[in-house]
Structures are given as C-alpha cells and as structure tokens.
CSV table of C-alpha atoms in Angstrom, one decimal:
chain,number,residue,atom,x,y,z
A,28,MET,CA,79.5,158.0,48.6
A,29,SER,CA,76.8,158.4,51.0
A,30,ARG,CA,73.0,157.2,50.5
A,31,GLN,CA,70.2,159.5,49.3
A,32,VAL,CA,66.7,159.3,51.0
A,33,HIS,CA,64.1,160.7,48.8
A,34,PHE,CA,61.2,161.4,51.2
A,35,TYR,CA,57.8,162.6,50.6
A,36,ASP,CA,55.3,162.7,53.4
A,37,GLN,CA,51.7,162.7,51.6
A,38,PRO,CA,53.1,164.0,48.5
A,39,GLU,CA,51.2,166.1,46.2
A,40,ARG,CA,51.2,163.3,43.3
A,41,PHE,CA,52.5,159.7,43.7
A,42,VAL,CA,51.8,157.7,40.5
A,43,ALA,CA,53.1,154.9,38.1
A,44,GLY,CA,53.8,155.8,34.8
A,45,THR,CA,55.6,154.8,31.2
A,46,VAL,CA,57.4,156.0,28.7
A,47,GLY,CA,57.3,154.1,25.2
A,48,GLN,CA,55.1,151.8,23.1
A,49,PRO,CA,53.8,148.7,24.5
A,50,GLY,CA,56.5,146.0,24.4
A,51,ALA,CA,59.1,148.6,24.9
A,52,ARG,CA,57.9,150.7,27.5
A,53,ALA,CA,60.0,152.0,30.4
A,54,PHE,CA,58.2,152.0,33.7
A,55,TYR,CA,58.6,154.7,36.6
A,56,LEU,CA,57.3,155.6,40.1
A,57,GLN,CA,57.3,159.0,40.3
A,58,ALA,CA,56.6,161.1,43.6
A,59,SER,CA,56.2,165.1,43.5
A,60,SER,CA,55.5,167.7,46.0
A,61,ARG,CA,56.3,171.8,46.1
A,62,GLY,CA,57.9,171.7,43.0
A,63,ARG,CA,60.5,168.5,43.6
A,64,ILE,CA,60.3,165.4,41.7
A,65,THR,CA,61.8,161.9,42.3
A,66,SER,CA,61.3,159.5,39.4
A,67,VAL,CA,62.9,156.0,39.6
A,68,LEU,CA,62.8,153.2,37.1
A,69,LEU,CA,61.5,149.6,37.7
A,70,GLU,CA,60.0,146.6,35.8
A,71,LYS,CA,56.3,146.0,34.7
A,72,ALA,CA,56.3,143.0,37.0
A,73,GLN,CA,57.3,144.9,40.0
A,74,VAL,CA,54.8,147.7,39.7
A,75,ALA,CA,52.0,145.1,39.2
A,76,ALA,CA,53.3,143.3,42.5
A,77,LEU,CA,53.3,146.8,44.3
A,78,ALA,CA,49.9,147.6,43.4
A,79,GLU,CA,48.3,144.2,44.3
A,80,ARG,CA,50.1,144.0,47.3
A,81,ILE,CA,48.8,147.9,48.5
A,82,GLU,CA,45.4,146.5,47.6
A,83,GLU,CA,45.9,143.4,50.2
A,84,VAL,CA,47.7,145.7,52.8
A,85,LEU,CA,44.8,148.3,52.7
A,86,ASP,CA,42.3,145.5,52.7
A,87,GLU,CA,43.7,144.0,56.2
A,88,ALA,CA,44.2,147.3,57.5
A,89,LEU,CA,40.6,148.3,57.2
A,90,ARG,CA,39.8,144.8,58.5
A,91,ARG,CA,41.9,144.9,61.5
A,92,SER,CA,40.4,148.1,62.4
A,93,GLY,CA,36.9,147.1,61.9
A,94,GLY,CA,36.3,149.4,59.3
A,95,GLU,CA,37.4,152.5,61.2
A,96,ALA,CA,40.5,153.2,59.5
A,97,PRO,CA,40.3,156.2,57.1
A,98,ILE,CA,41.0,153.8,54.0
A,99,PRO,CA,38.1,153.9,51.3
A,100,ALA,CA,37.1,150.4,49.8
A,101,ALA,CA,37.6,151.8,46.5
A,102,ALA,CA,39.7,154.5,44.9
A,103,PRO,CA,37.7,157.8,45.1
A,104,VAL,CA,36.8,158.8,41.5
A,105,GLU,CA,37.7,162.7,42.6
A,106,LEU,CA,41.2,162.0,43.2
A,107,LEU,CA,41.8,159.5,39.9
A,108,ASP,CA,45.1,160.8,38.2
A,109,THR,CA,45.4,160.0,34.4
A,110,ALA,CA,47.5,163.1,33.7
A,111,PRO,CA,51.3,161.4,32.2
A,112,LEU,CA,54.2,161.9,34.3
A,113,ASP,CA,55.7,165.1,35.0
A,114,LEU,CA,58.7,166.6,33.3
A,115,PRO,CA,61.6,166.5,33.6
A,116,LEU,CA,61.7,162.6,33.7
A,117,GLU,CA,65.0,162.1,35.0
A,118,GLN,CA,65.9,158.6,36.7
A,119,GLU,CA,67.3,158.6,40.2
A,120,PHE,CA,67.9,154.9,40.5
A,121,ARG,CA,66.4,151.7,39.4
A,122,VAL,CA,64.6,150.0,41.9
A,123,GLY,CA,65.4,146.3,43.3
A,124,THR,CA,63.7,145.7,46.7
A,125,MET,CA,60.4,147.3,47.5
A,126,ALA,CA,58.8,147.3,50.9
A,127,LEU,CA,55.1,148.7,52.2
A,128,ALA,CA,53.3,148.5,55.5
A,129,TRP,CA,50.5,150.2,57.1
A,130,ASP,CA,51.3,152.5,59.7
A,131,ALA,CA,48.3,152.4,62.5
A,132,ARG,CA,49.8,155.4,64.6
A,133,GLU,CA,49.8,157.7,61.6
A,134,LEU,CA,46.9,156.1,59.5
A,135,CYS,CA,49.1,155.9,56.4
A,136,LEU,CA,50.6,153.5,54.0
A,137,VAL,CA,54.5,153.6,54.1
A,138,VAL,CA,56.4,152.5,50.4
A,139,GLU,CA,59.7,152.1,50.1
A,140,ALA,CA,61.7,151.4,46.8
A,141,GLN,CA,65.4,151.1,47.2
A,142,ALA,CA,67.8,151.2,44.6
A,143,TYR,CA,69.3,147.9,42.8
A,144,VAL,CA,72.5,146.9,44.2
A,145,GLU,CA,74.8,144.4,42.0
A,146,GLU,CA,75.2,141.3,44.1
A,147,SER,CA,78.9,140.7,45.1
A,148,GLU,CA,80.8,138.2,43.0
A,149,ASP,CA,82.2,136.3,46.2
A,150,GLU,CA,79.3,134.4,47.8
A,151,ASP,CA,80.8,134.3,51.3
A,152,GLU,CA,80.9,138.1,51.3
A,153,ILE,CA,77.7,139.4,52.8
A,154,GLU,CA,76.9,143.3,52.2
A,155,VAL,CA,75.4,145.0,55.1
A,156,PHE,CA,74.2,148.6,54.8
A,157,ASP,CA,73.7,151.0,57.2
A,158,ASP,CA,71.6,154.3,57.0
A,159,GLU,CA,74.5,156.2,55.9
A,160,ASN,CA,76.0,153.9,53.4
A,161,GLY,CA,73.2,151.7,52.2
A,162,PRO,CA,71.8,152.1,48.8
A,163,ASP,CA,69.4,155.3,47.6
A,164,LEU,CA,65.9,154.9,48.9
A,165,LEU,CA,62.2,156.5,47.8
A,166,ARG,CA,60.1,156.8,50.7
A,167,VAL,CA,56.5,157.8,50.2
A,168,ARG,CA,53.9,158.2,53.1
A,169,LEU,CA,50.3,157.8,51.5
A,170,SER,CA,46.6,158.4,52.8
A,171,GLY,CA,44.5,155.3,52.3
A,172,ALA,CA,42.7,157.2,49.8
A,173,MET,CA,45.8,158.0,47.7
A,174,ALA,CA,47.3,154.5,48.1
A,175,ARG,CA,43.9,153.1,46.7
A,176,VAL,CA,44.2,156.0,43.7
A,177,PHE,CA,48.0,154.6,43.0
A,178,ALA,CA,47.1,151.1,43.3
A,179,LYS,CA,44.0,151.5,40.6
A,180,ARG,CA,46.4,153.6,38.3
A,181,ALA,CA,49.2,151.0,38.3
A,182,LEU,CA,47.0,148.0,37.8
A,183,ASP,CA,45.4,149.7,34.6
A,184,LEU,CA,48.9,150.8,33.5
A,185,VAL,CA,50.0,147.4,33.5
A,186,ALA,CA,46.5,146.2,32.1
A,187,ALA,CA,47.0,148.6,29.3
A,188,GLY,CA,49.9,146.6,27.5
A,189,ARG,CA,50.1,144.0,24.9
A,190,LYS,CA,47.2,141.7,24.7
A,191,PRO,CA,48.2,138.0,25.7
A,192,CYS,CA,47.8,135.0,23.6
A,193,PRO,CA,44.9,133.2,24.1
A,194,PHE,CA,47.0,129.7,24.2
A,195,CYS,CA,50.1,130.5,26.0
A,196,ASN,CA,49.3,134.0,27.9
A,197,LEU,CA,52.6,135.3,26.6
A,198,PRO,CA,52.3,139.0,25.2
A,199,LEU,CA,51.7,139.2,21.4
A,200,ASP,CA,54.0,141.5,19.4
A,201,PRO,CA,53.0,143.4,16.5
A,202,GLU,CA,55.3,141.9,14.3
A,203,GLY,CA,53.9,138.3,15.2
A,204,HIS,CA,54.0,135.7,17.9
A,205,LEU,CA,55.4,132.1,17.8
A,206,CYS,CA,53.4,130.5,20.5
A,207,PRO,CA,55.0,127.4,22.5
A,208,ARG,CA,52.0,125.9,22.5
A,209,ALA,CA,51.8,125.7,18.6
A,210,ASN,CA,55.3,124.2,18.8
A,211,GLY,CA,56.5,126.7,16.3
A,212,TYR,CA,53.7,126.4,13.7
A,213,ARG,CA,52.0,129.5,12.2
A,214,ARG,CA,48.5,129.4,11.1
C-alpha cells in the first residue's frame, strides 16, 4: 500500500482537541482547509511535547533573526481558536513520530506527524521507508502567529485534564486515588 501524505500549506485551521471526559480523553491533531479535514490520534504527552517544542523553536527562530522574523512573542488574541474539533471526526492514523522545523526561507513552521509503525519482531531487521512506501504522514506549514495559537491551545488543553495529586503529582481520579507516597493508606 502506498503512502498517503496529507499536506496543508497555511491551513485555515490547525488545532489539538479532545473527545471524552478527563481521564478517558482521546487527543487529536486536526488540520482543515477548503472543506478538507484530516484528523490524527495521538497521546496527551505527545500533544504537550509538541506544543512545548513549538514554543522553543519559535523563540529560537525569533532570536536568530534578531527579532526580524514574523513571529509574535505570544499568541495573538484575535486568532485564538476555542471551537471544538470539526466534524466528521474520522481518524486517519495514530501518530508515532513527530518532527518540526522552522523554514527560514519560507518563514514558516513545518510540523510533521507520521503514522505509528509496529516494530519488527526480528531485531536484526531494520525497516527503511522511502517516500512511496513509508507510513502515512500529516505535514502542515504554519505562520509564526498560527503556530503560537496552536501551542497555546494545546498547552491549555493538556492543563485542563484531571488535577494532579499534591503529593505524588499523578492525576486524581473521580473514583478515588491511591497515592504511592501514602503507601496505599487512605485518610
């Protein structure tokens, strides 16, 4: 089966979103443009890591350009997107590997999310993918402002989950929490 590359150059919308209640949420990246929607499933930790790294890459690109790059220092309020994910929500693939880079020539951030690939049972066998037969890929090119807006929404989304235990920092479940620091003892 040949590789599917879902490419969005300056999409109308690129967001992280969830479906479900805290503790049982599914996290998605969703890009949309001109009536076309691509949604990919990923883990909460991947969303957090992507948002944090986007902030770092944008800050570094701004620093290296001497403040000349068209990157706002913070997410522009007028561009903030709090709307739910677009429907229909059809998962294209589960994300395995992500990459991002600042394109200094085009002055945009490139985000790539590649489909998860099962590891081979034979440890000596290394799978090499070429462009035609590799895993599916979502590639999005974003302006500096849109990248800041994505990162802010993603970080807010991750923070909106279950509150952490003040002792062990693990998420508190509505049904109760056995804190490892209390050695299983409930007060």
